[in-house]
Short mmCIF file of C-alpha atoms and ligand atoms in Angstrom, two decimals:
data_model
loop_
_atom_site.label_atom_id
_atom_site.label_comp_id
_atom_site.label_asym_id
_atom_site.label_seq_id
_atom_site.Cartn_x
_atom_site.Cartn_y
_atom_site.Cartn_z
CA UNK A 1 27.28 -11.49 -2.62
CA UNK A 2 26.78 -11.56 -6.36
CA UNK A 3 27.23 -8.24 -8.18
CA UNK A 4 24.27 -5.83 -7.92
CA UNK A 5 23.49 -4.95 -11.54
CA UNK A 6 20.42 -2.76 -11.16
CA UNK A 7 18.08 -1.27 -8.58
CA UNK A 8 15.06 0.91 -7.87
CA UNK A 9 14.05 2.37 -4.50
CA UNK A 10 10.72 3.78 -3.26
CA UNK A 11 10.28 6.89 -1.10
CA UNK A 12 6.63 6.81 -0.10
CA UNK A 13 7.15 8.55 3.23
CA UNK A 14 8.74 11.59 1.55
CA UNK A 15 6.44 11.63 -1.45
CA UNK A 16 4.33 14.82 -1.18
CA UNK A 17 1.46 13.19 -3.11
CA UNK A 18 1.34 10.10 -0.87
CA UNK A 19 2.80 11.04 2.56
CA UNK A 20 2.99 7.41 3.66
CA UNK A 21 2.17 3.98 2.31
CA UNK A 22 -1.48 3.31 3.14
CA UNK A 23 -4.07 4.25 5.74
CA UNK A 24 -4.36 2.64 9.17
CA UNK A 25 -6.59 2.88 12.23
CA UNK A 26 -4.94 4.47 15.28
CA UNK A 27 -5.78 3.67 18.91
CA UNK A 28 -8.54 6.33 19.05
CA UNK A 29 -10.14 5.20 15.82
CA UNK A 30 -12.42 2.52 14.37
CA UNK A 31 -13.74 1.47 10.94
CA UNK A 32 -16.50 4.00 11.60
CA UNK A 33 -13.88 6.70 10.88
CA UNK A 34 -13.35 5.26 7.42
CA UNK A 35 -17.11 5.48 6.79
CA UNK A 36 -17.17 8.98 8.28
CA UNK A 37 -14.40 10.17 5.97
CA UNK A 38 -16.20 8.78 2.92
CA UNK A 39 -19.64 10.18 3.82
CA UNK A 40 -20.90 12.76 1.29
CA UNK A 41 -20.43 16.38 2.35
CA UNK A 42 -23.60 18.02 1.12
CA UNK A 43 -24.49 17.20 -2.46
CA UNK A 44 -21.36 18.37 -4.26
CA UNK A 45 -18.31 17.00 -2.45
CA UNK A 46 -17.24 13.48 -1.55
CA UNK A 47 -13.94 12.00 -0.41
CA UNK A 48 -13.12 8.54 -1.79
CA UNK A 49 -9.97 6.38 -1.98
CA UNK A 50 -8.59 3.40 -0.10
CA UNK A 51 -8.84 5.11 3.31
CA UNK A 52 -12.63 5.28 3.08
CA UNK A 53 -13.22 1.53 2.66
CA UNK A 54 -14.46 0.02 5.94
CA UNK A 55 -13.19 -3.50 5.17
CA UNK A 56 -10.76 -3.27 2.23
CA UNK A 57 -8.67 -0.25 3.09
CA UNK A 58 -5.05 -0.04 2.03
CA UNK A 59 -5.65 -2.08 -1.11
CA UNK A 60 -6.10 -1.23 -4.77
CA UNK A 61 -9.43 -3.00 -5.19
CA UNK A 62 -10.78 -1.26 -2.07
CA UNK A 63 -9.78 2.07 -3.62
CA UNK A 64 -11.40 1.08 -6.90
CA UNK A 65 -14.66 0.12 -5.18
CA UNK A 66 -14.77 3.43 -3.30
CA UNK A 67 -14.18 5.41 -6.49
CA UNK A 68 -17.03 3.57 -8.18
CA UNK A 69 -19.35 4.15 -5.22
CA UNK A 70 -18.59 7.88 -5.17
CA UNK A 71 -19.32 8.11 -8.90
CA UNK A 72 -22.69 6.38 -8.46
CA UNK A 73 -23.49 8.88 -5.70
CA UNK A 74 -22.60 11.82 -8.00
CA UNK A 75 -24.79 10.40 -10.77
CA UNK A 76 -27.71 10.02 -8.34
CA UNK A 77 -27.33 13.71 -7.52
CA UNK A 78 -27.80 14.28 -11.31
CA UNK A 79 -24.48 16.05 -11.74
CA UNK A 80 -23.44 16.12 -15.36
CA UNK A 81 -20.00 17.76 -15.02
CA UNK A 82 -17.83 16.24 -12.31
CA UNK A 83 -14.23 16.95 -11.34
CA UNK A 84 -12.09 14.17 -9.86
CA UNK A 85 -8.93 14.92 -7.87
CA UNK A 86 -6.29 12.21 -8.20
CA UNK A 87 -5.73 9.57 -10.89
CA UNK A 88 -5.01 6.55 -8.68
CA UNK A 89 -7.28 3.51 -8.65
CA UNK A 90 -10.12 5.38 -6.92
CA UNK A 91 -9.96 8.38 -9.25
CA UNK A 92 -9.75 6.23 -12.38
CA UNK A 93 -12.68 4.08 -11.23
CA UNK A 94 -14.77 7.17 -10.46
CA UNK A 95 -14.00 8.79 -13.80
CA UNK A 96 -14.69 5.66 -15.82
CA UNK A 97 -18.00 5.05 -14.09
CA UNK A 98 -19.09 8.66 -14.58
CA UNK A 99 -18.02 8.68 -18.21
CA UNK A 100 -19.81 5.38 -18.91
CA UNK A 101 -23.05 7.10 -17.83
CA UNK A 102 -22.48 10.09 -20.09
CA UNK A 103 -21.13 12.58 -17.52
CA UNK A 104 -18.44 15.06 -18.44
CA UNK A 105 -15.39 14.26 -16.25
CA UNK A 106 -12.01 15.94 -15.81
CA UNK A 107 -9.31 14.54 -13.52
CA UNK A 108 -6.71 16.81 -11.98
CA UNK A 109 -3.62 14.82 -11.04
CA UNK A 110 -0.57 16.25 -9.28
CA UNK A 111 1.99 13.78 -10.67
CA UNK A 112 3.24 13.41 -14.22
CA UNK A 113 1.63 9.96 -14.50
CA UNK A 114 -1.62 8.24 -13.52
CA UNK A 115 -1.63 5.29 -11.07
CA UNK A 116 -0.84 7.00 -7.75
CA UNK A 117 0.47 4.45 -5.27
CA UNK A 118 0.71 1.87 -8.04
CA UNK A 119 4.01 2.92 -9.58
CA UNK A 120 6.15 1.34 -12.28
CA UNK A 121 9.80 0.99 -11.30
CA UNK A 122 12.48 2.33 -13.51
CA UNK A 123 15.49 0.11 -12.85
CA UNK A 124 18.75 2.05 -12.71
CA UNK A 125 21.66 -0.13 -13.72
CA UNK A 126 24.86 -0.15 -11.71
CA UNK A 127 26.43 2.36 -14.11
CA UNK A 128 23.81 4.86 -12.96
CA UNK A 129 21.78 5.14 -16.14
CA UNK A 130 18.04 4.48 -16.19
CA UNK A 131 17.17 1.33 -18.05
CA UNK A 132 14.45 1.63 -20.67
CA UNK A 133 11.39 0.50 -18.70
CA UNK A 134 10.05 -1.31 -21.77
CA UNK A 135 13.09 -3.43 -22.46
CA UNK A 136 12.25 -5.83 -19.65
CA UNK A 137 9.45 -6.56 -17.29
CA UNK A 138 8.38 -3.53 -15.30
CA UNK A 139 8.21 -3.96 -11.53
CA UNK A 140 6.05 -2.20 -9.00
CA UNK A 141 7.41 0.22 -6.43
CA UNK A 142 3.94 0.61 -4.96
CA UNK A 143 1.13 -1.94 -4.91
CA UNK A 144 2.40 -5.33 -6.00
CA UNK A 145 -0.28 -7.95 -5.41
CA UNK A 146 -3.92 -8.43 -6.28
CA UNK A 147 -5.06 -9.27 -2.76
CA UNK A 148 -8.19 -11.20 -1.75
CA UNK A 149 -7.85 -12.55 -5.26
CA UNK A 150 -11.13 -14.48 -5.47
CA UNK A 151 -13.19 -11.42 -4.58
CA UNK A 152 -11.23 -8.64 -6.27
CA UNK A 153 -12.67 -6.52 -9.07
CA UNK A 154 -9.19 -5.73 -10.41
CA UNK A 155 -8.27 -9.42 -10.46
CA UNK A 156 -11.27 -10.00 -12.71
CA UNK A 157 -10.10 -7.12 -14.93
CA UNK A 158 -6.58 -8.60 -15.09
CA UNK A 159 -8.11 -11.92 -16.18
CA UNK A 160 -10.25 -10.20 -18.80
CA UNK A 161 -7.14 -8.51 -20.18
CA UNK A 162 -5.35 -11.90 -20.10
CA UNK A 163 -2.52 -10.51 -17.99
CA UNK A 164 -0.06 -13.07 -16.68
CA UNK A 165 -0.03 -13.28 -12.90
CA UNK A 166 1.91 -15.38 -10.39
CA UNK A 167 0.59 -16.57 -7.00
CA UNK A 168 2.56 -16.01 -3.80
CA UNK A 169 1.91 -18.21 -0.80
CA UNK A 170 2.39 -15.83 2.12
CA UNK A 171 1.66 -18.65 4.55
CA UNK A 172 4.77 -20.54 3.58
CA UNK A 173 7.61 -18.03 3.28
CA UNK A 174 11.14 -19.27 3.69
CA UNK A 175 12.26 -17.61 6.91
CA UNK A 176 15.93 -17.08 6.36
CA UNK A 177 17.31 -16.18 9.77
CA UNK A 178 14.78 -17.40 12.36
CA UNK A 179 12.95 -20.61 13.21
CA UNK A 180 9.56 -21.38 11.73
CA UNK A 181 7.00 -20.59 14.42
CA UNK A 182 3.47 -22.01 14.95
CA UNK A 183 1.93 -18.97 13.25
CA UNK A 184 -1.64 -20.23 13.15
CA UNK A 185 -1.82 -20.86 16.90
CA UNK A 186 -0.20 -17.51 17.68
CA UNK A 187 -2.61 -15.71 15.38
CA UNK A 188 -5.69 -17.26 17.02
CA UNK A 189 -4.47 -16.26 20.48
CA UNK A 190 -3.41 -12.78 19.40
CA UNK A 191 -6.69 -12.07 17.64
CA UNK A 192 -8.64 -13.16 20.72
CA UNK A 193 -6.57 -10.83 22.89
CA UNK A 194 -6.88 -7.90 20.46
CA UNK A 195 -10.66 -8.38 20.17
CA UNK A 196 -10.98 -8.36 23.96
CA UNK A 197 -8.93 -5.16 24.35
CA UNK A 198 -10.76 -2.01 25.44
CA UNK A 199 -11.37 0.78 22.91
CA UNK A 200 -8.39 3.13 23.04
CA UNK A 201 -5.85 0.36 23.71
CA UNK A 202 -2.94 -0.05 21.33
CA UNK A 203 -1.44 -3.25 19.95
CA UNK A 204 1.65 -2.52 22.08
CA UNK A 205 -0.56 -2.46 25.21
CA UNK A 206 -1.96 -5.90 24.44
CA UNK A 207 1.43 -7.34 23.59
CA UNK A 208 2.95 -5.94 26.75
CA UNK A 209 0.23 -7.60 28.89
CA UNK A 210 0.63 -10.90 27.07
CA UNK A 211 4.39 -11.06 27.29
CA UNK A 212 4.42 -10.03 30.96
CA UNK A 213 2.95 -13.48 31.65
CA UNK A 214 3.54 -15.50 28.48
CA UNK A 215 2.56 -18.88 29.93
CA UNK A 216 3.30 -21.58 27.36
CA UNK A 217 3.99 -19.05 24.59
CA UNK A 218 7.51 -18.32 23.37
CA UNK A 219 7.82 -14.51 23.60
CA UNK A 220 10.29 -14.39 20.72
CA UNK A 221 7.92 -16.34 18.49
CA UNK A 222 5.05 -13.99 19.41
CA UNK A 223 7.21 -10.95 18.64
CA UNK A 224 8.28 -12.42 15.31
CA UNK A 225 4.64 -13.08 14.41
CA UNK A 226 3.68 -9.50 15.23
CA UNK A 227 6.59 -8.15 13.20
CA UNK A 228 5.71 -10.30 10.20
CA UNK A 229 1.95 -9.85 10.26
CA UNK A 230 1.40 -6.41 11.76
CA UNK A 231 4.58 -4.34 11.45
CA UNK A 232 5.18 -5.55 7.88
CA UNK A 233 1.54 -4.91 6.94
CA UNK A 234 1.35 -1.47 8.48
CA UNK A 235 4.78 0.11 8.90
CA UNK A 236 3.37 1.91 11.93
CA UNK A 237 4.44 2.00 15.58
CA UNK A 238 2.57 -0.60 17.65
CA UNK A 239 2.02 2.07 20.35
CA UNK A 240 -0.15 3.99 17.88
CA UNK A 241 -2.08 1.16 16.14
CA UNK A 242 -5.52 0.32 17.49
CA UNK A 243 -5.67 -3.06 19.25
CA UNK A 244 -9.31 -3.63 18.29
CA UNK A 245 -9.11 -2.40 14.71
CA UNK A 246 -5.45 -2.03 13.66
CA UNK A 247 -4.89 -5.59 12.43
CA UNK A 248 -7.02 -5.30 9.30
CA UNK A 249 -7.61 -7.96 6.63
CA UNK A 250 -5.33 -7.96 3.60
CA UNK A 251 -2.45 -10.10 2.53
CA UNK A 252 -3.28 -13.78 2.25
CA UNK A 253 -2.98 -17.08 0.54
CA UNK A 254 -3.65 -16.95 -3.19
CA UNK A 255 -2.63 -13.30 -3.71
CA UNK A 256 -1.11 -12.88 -7.17
CA UNK A 257 1.27 -10.34 -8.66
CA UNK A 258 0.99 -9.14 -12.23
CA UNK A 259 3.98 -9.90 -14.42
CA UNK A 260 4.68 -6.53 -16.05
CA UNK A 261 3.20 -4.62 -13.12
CA UNK A 262 0.08 -2.71 -12.21
CA UNK A 263 0.97 -0.34 -15.04
CA UNK A 264 -0.85 -2.74 -17.38
CA UNK A 265 -4.10 -2.21 -15.48
CA UNK A 266 -3.57 1.52 -15.06
CA UNK A 267 -2.91 2.05 -18.78
CA UNK A 268 -6.15 0.28 -19.58
CA UNK A 269 -8.18 2.20 -16.99
CA UNK A 270 -6.74 5.59 -17.95
CA UNK A 271 -7.29 5.08 -21.65
CA UNK A 272 -9.55 7.76 -23.11
CA UNK A 273 -10.02 9.72 -19.87
CA UNK A 274 -9.39 13.46 -19.67
CA UNK A 275 -6.53 13.49 -17.15
CA UNK A 276 -4.69 16.76 -16.58
CA UNK A 277 -1.26 15.74 -15.31
CA UNK A 278 0.94 18.07 -13.19
CA UNK A 279 -2.26 19.72 -11.92
CA UNK A 280 -2.02 19.70 -8.11
CA UNK A 281 -5.15 21.00 -6.41
CA UNK A 282 -4.53 23.33 -3.48
CA UNK A 283 -8.05 24.65 -2.81
CA UNK A 284 -11.61 23.40 -3.26
CA UNK A 285 -14.50 25.82 -2.82
CA UNK A 286 -18.08 24.63 -2.69
CA UNK A 287 -20.93 27.08 -3.20
CA UNK A 288 -24.62 26.88 -3.95
CA UNK A 289 -24.06 26.62 -7.72
CA UNK A 290 -21.10 24.23 -7.93
CA UNK A 291 -17.48 23.67 -7.00
CA UNK A 292 -14.22 25.37 -7.93
CA UNK A 293 -10.86 23.59 -7.94
CA UNK A 294 -7.79 25.81 -7.80
CA UNK A 295 -4.06 25.30 -8.03
CA UNK A 296 -0.96 26.64 -9.77
CA UNK A 297 -2.27 25.34 -13.08
CA UNK A 298 -5.41 27.54 -12.85
CA UNK A 299 -8.96 26.76 -11.84
CA UNK A 300 -11.78 24.47 -12.85
CA UNK A 301 -15.52 24.81 -12.32
CA UNK A 302 -17.77 21.74 -12.05
CA UNK A 303 -21.10 20.63 -10.57
CA UNK A 304 -19.40 18.38 -8.02
CA UNK A 305 -16.01 16.99 -7.03
CA UNK A 306 -14.75 13.57 -5.92
CA UNK A 307 -11.50 13.87 -3.98
CA UNK A 308 -9.35 10.73 -4.02
CA UNK A 309 -6.02 12.05 -2.71
CA UNK A 310 -4.34 9.89 -0.03
CA UNK A 311 -5.21 10.27 3.64
CA UNK A 312 -1.73 11.66 4.34
CA UNK A 313 -2.32 14.55 1.93
CA UNK A 314 -5.68 15.41 3.51
CA UNK A 315 -4.34 15.12 7.07
CA UNK A 316 -1.46 17.47 6.23
CA UNK A 317 -3.96 20.04 4.89
CA UNK A 318 -2.52 19.60 1.40
CA UNK A 319 -5.87 20.89 0.13
CA UNK A 320 -7.73 23.81 1.73
CA UNK A 321 -11.51 23.31 1.75
CA UNK A 322 -13.94 26.20 1.73
CA UNK A 323 -16.14 25.79 3.76
CA UNK A 324 -13.86 23.67 5.99
CA UNK A 325 -14.46 19.93 6.24
CA UNK A 326 -17.15 19.03 8.78
CA UNK A 327 -16.20 17.89 12.28
CA UNK A 328 -16.93 14.19 11.48
CA UNK A 329 -14.41 14.26 8.66
CA UNK A 330 -11.79 16.13 10.67
CA UNK A 331 -12.21 13.67 13.56
CA UNK A 332 -11.76 10.77 11.14
CA UNK A 333 -8.55 12.35 9.81
CA UNK A 334 -7.16 12.63 13.32
CA UNK A 335 -8.03 8.99 14.22
CA UNK A 336 -6.62 7.47 11.04
CA UNK A 337 -2.99 7.67 9.93
CA UNK A 338 -0.43 6.21 7.58
CA UNK A 339 2.55 3.94 8.08
CA UNK A 340 5.78 3.51 6.23
CA UNK A 341 6.54 0.48 4.10
CA UNK A 342 9.22 1.00 1.46
CA UNK A 343 10.32 -1.17 -1.43
CA UNK A 344 13.53 -1.93 -3.22
CA UNK A 345 14.02 -3.85 -6.44
CA UNK A 346 17.42 -5.48 -6.82
CA UNK A 347 18.92 -7.18 -9.86
CA UNK A 348 22.01 -9.36 -9.58
CA UNK A 349 24.51 -10.96 -11.93
CA UNK A 350 23.76 -14.36 -10.44
CA UNK A 351 21.22 -15.86 -8.11
CA UNK A 352 22.86 -16.60 -4.75
CA UNK A 353 19.75 -17.48 -2.75
CA UNK A 354 18.01 -20.84 -2.52
CA UNK A 355 14.93 -21.49 -4.67
CA UNK A 356 11.75 -21.83 -2.62
CA UNK A 357 8.31 -22.93 -3.92
CA UNK A 358 6.45 -19.98 -2.30
CA UNK A 359 8.85 -17.55 -4.03
CA UNK A 360 8.89 -15.52 -0.83
CA UNK A 361 11.45 -14.94 1.91
CA UNK A 362 11.34 -13.28 5.31
CA UNK A 363 14.18 -11.66 7.22
CA UNK A 364 13.88 -10.68 10.91
CA UNK A 365 15.92 -8.07 12.70
CA UNK A 366 18.52 -6.89 13.37
CA UNK A 367 16.43 -5.00 15.99
CA UNK A 368 12.92 -5.62 17.32
CA UNK A 369 10.11 -4.72 14.91
CA UNK A 370 12.57 -4.50 12.01
CA UNK A 371 11.43 -6.75 9.22
CA UNK A 372 11.85 -7.27 5.51
CA UNK A 373 10.14 -9.61 3.08
CA UNK A 374 11.38 -10.59 -0.34
CA UNK A 375 9.68 -11.71 -3.53
CA UNK A 376 11.87 -13.76 -5.83
CA UNK A 377 10.89 -12.56 -9.30
CA UNK A 378 13.66 -14.38 -11.13
CA UNK A 379 11.47 -16.89 -12.92
CA UNK A 380 9.20 -14.19 -14.37
CA UNK A 381 11.97 -11.73 -15.18
CA UNK A 382 14.53 -14.15 -16.55
CA UNK A 383 17.18 -12.21 -14.58
CA UNK A 384 17.99 -12.75 -10.87
CA UNK A 385 15.62 -10.19 -9.31
CA UNK A 386 14.40 -9.60 -5.78
CA UNK A 387 11.62 -7.25 -4.69
CA UNK A 388 12.15 -6.33 -1.03
CA UNK A 389 9.64 -4.72 1.32
CA UNK A 390 10.96 -3.04 4.45
CA UNK A 391 9.12 -1.85 7.54
CA UNK A 392 9.93 -0.94 11.10
CA UNK A 393 12.15 1.42 13.02
CA UNK A 394 15.32 0.59 11.08
CA UNK A 395 13.95 2.40 7.99
CA UNK A 396 15.16 5.63 9.58
CA UNK A 397 18.74 4.38 9.25
CA UNK A 398 18.43 2.27 6.12
CA UNK A 399 16.59 4.74 3.90
CA UNK A 400 19.18 7.52 3.93
CA UNK A 401 21.65 8.73 1.32
CA UNK A 402 21.46 7.96 -2.39
CA UNK A 403 19.30 5.24 -3.88
CA UNK A 404 22.43 3.28 -4.67
CA UNK A 405 23.47 3.41 -1.01
CA UNK A 406 20.00 2.31 0.08
CA UNK A 407 19.96 -0.53 -2.46
CA UNK A 408 23.42 -1.69 -1.37
CA UNK A 409 22.38 -1.69 2.30
CA UNK A 410 19.16 -3.56 1.49
CA UNK A 411 21.11 -6.14 -0.53
CA UNK A 412 23.46 -6.63 2.43
CA UNK A 413 20.48 -7.31 4.75
CA UNK A 414 19.26 -10.07 2.46
CA UNK A 415 22.70 -11.51 1.79
CA UNK A 416 23.58 -11.68 5.45
CA UNK A 417 20.30 -13.47 6.20
CA UNK A 418 20.91 -16.00 3.42
CA UNK A 419 24.23 -16.81 5.04
CA UNK A 420 22.92 -16.92 8.63
CA UNK A 421 21.63 -20.37 9.52
CA UNK A 422 18.32 -20.15 11.44
CA UNK A 423 18.23 -21.25 15.05
CA UNK A 424 16.41 -24.55 15.49
CA UNK A 425 12.67 -24.35 16.29
CA UNK A 426 11.75 -24.69 19.94
C1 LIG B 1 4.86 0.06 -0.94
C2 LIG B 1 3.40 -0.21 -1.16
C3 LIG B 1 2.96 -1.50 -1.40
C4 LIG B 1 1.61 -1.77 -1.58
N1 LIG B 1 1.22 -3.04 -1.86
C5 LIG B 1 -0.06 -3.29 -2.19
C6 LIG B 1 -0.43 -4.56 -2.70
O1 LIG B 1 0.41 -5.45 -2.86
N2 LIG B 1 -1.75 -4.75 -3.01
C7 LIG B 1 -2.69 -3.79 -2.87
O2 LIG B 1 -3.86 -4.02 -3.17
N3 LIG B 1 -2.35 -2.55 -2.40
C8 LIG B 1 -1.07 -2.28 -2.07
N4 LIG B 1 -0.70 -1.03 -1.68
C9 LIG B 1 -1.75 0.00 -1.43
C10 LIG B 1 -2.30 0.56 -2.74
O3 LIG B 1 -1.25 1.04 -3.52
C11 LIG B 1 -3.26 1.72 -2.40
O4 LIG B 1 -4.22 1.29 -1.45
C12 LIG B 1 -4.04 2.19 -3.63
O5 LIG B 1 -3.21 2.28 -4.76
C13 LIG B 1 -4.63 3.54 -3.29
O6 LIG B 1 -5.37 4.07 -4.36
P1 LIG B 1 -6.07 5.49 -4.21
O7 LIG B 1 -6.68 5.81 -5.52
O8 LIG B 1 -6.92 5.50 -3.00
O9 LIG B 1 -4.86 6.49 -3.88
P2 LIG B 1 -3.59 6.85 -4.78
O10 LIG B 1 -3.19 5.71 -5.62
O11 LIG B 1 -2.57 7.41 -3.88
O12 LIG B 1 -4.16 7.98 -5.75
C14 LIG B 1 -4.33 9.29 -5.32
C15 LIG B 1 -3.82 10.24 -6.38
O13 LIG B 1 -3.99 11.58 -5.92
C16 LIG B 1 -2.89 12.34 -6.40
N5 LIG B 1 -2.77 13.55 -5.58
C17 LIG B 1 -2.29 13.70 -4.30
N6 LIG B 1 -2.42 14.96 -3.90
C18 LIG B 1 -2.98 15.65 -4.94
C19 LIG B 1 -3.37 17.00 -5.11
N7 LIG B 1 -3.22 17.92 -4.15
N8 LIG B 1 -3.91 17.36 -6.30
C20 LIG B 1 -4.09 16.45 -7.29
N9 LIG B 1 -3.74 15.15 -7.17
C21 LIG B 1 -3.20 14.75 -6.00
C22 LIG B 1 -1.72 11.39 -6.23
O14 LIG B 1 -0.62 11.78 -7.01
C23 LIG B 1 -2.33 10.06 -6.67
O15 LIG B 1 -2.13 9.84 -8.04
C24 LIG B 1 0.66 -0.72 -1.52
C25 LIG B 1 1.09 0.59 -1.31
C26 LIG B 1 2.44 0.85 -1.14
C27 LIG B 1 2.89 2.26 -0.93
#
């Protein structure tokens, strides 16, 4: 393997202000839970954010749309002073919309930066010092792609700002250590089986039934498809994910990543807003005259509040609500959940992997449901750079120790796959 010259590692599962990567629908849930969570609570409180989008959850533009919708709701209620909790895409969208209509808006954000689960990566070089994030292209440790590109409000913003973006063809990854399977046929069959599953069934249930009597299907190919398309896109156990609703739309052909990172959008969106950083909210009280936010940094009174913290924070009771959230919202929180997808950015002295037109690689294994995918960012960065996404049960073993240890292990996974010839297709 070529020398590892720099790295950055994400820790979304342990991040107290994220508590997971993005929201998912568990076996007892449905998209109705997303709508339930986002339904206004009286006239002064509304939860927004990616988890509340019925069809575009888990994506930045879905979060943005929900923030905008919540702001329009607050304006219709004629609130002139609105508090927003969280400065991710939903919170920024809400605040900008409110401000554009003349409302007085203050955002309380727990972190020391806006952007939430879009997060610029600070690359630590092998000597252990943080590289100046401005001296090269910044990479994303959170959201990477503008998904559903043709119908994505943030993609239009990126175009308006003339940001450079690069397409990734997820349909044509170079699979490094496994044969190329007939993905389209498997997907059609799997979707038909998932759609026909009873409410309450999990993806594991459906898979188990299918592979008990696989007929003409190659069980290994089916498993690889599920790992690539469901485990990689959720980071959740298949026993928990809803068969009917857990395989949600998202990653696809034509998705583009922003050279320089989401930071370029976030900086634009945050510009001019009143964002109080390092202001975690621990309690929200709603009374007849308004709302009160409270936390270690003090308290804030407003006419209404839009809460855009991640699902994981709400589900862990990271904020106490007075009065408590209604039953519909609590039920939604118990039916939805979050998975774990982590990222690593690796820089090398030399490129030791083959060039591939899609700029995207996939590595299966070593154990079932363990999967990693790799974006080759070398052309944009000018330095051999890989952005790796990891999901599946092996994260428990891989993501331990120091970031350098994690990065070294991740690099070994990729290197080994590059040097393992794939078995021939059946
Ligand atoms: C590894 C990874 C890869 C991803 N890849 C993509 C991708 O390629 N494309 C895509 O579209 N999406 C992707 N996503 C998902 C995307 O990042 C999220 O859907 C989106 O950013 C969520 O925005 P949000 O505003 O709903 O939540 P967040 O961005 O999480 O914003 C919520 C904010 O609330 C703050 N907060 C939390 N608790 C408190 C509190 N108590 N008080 C005050 N503030 C608080 C948080 O710090 C955060 O800033 C990815 C996510 C991850 C983790």
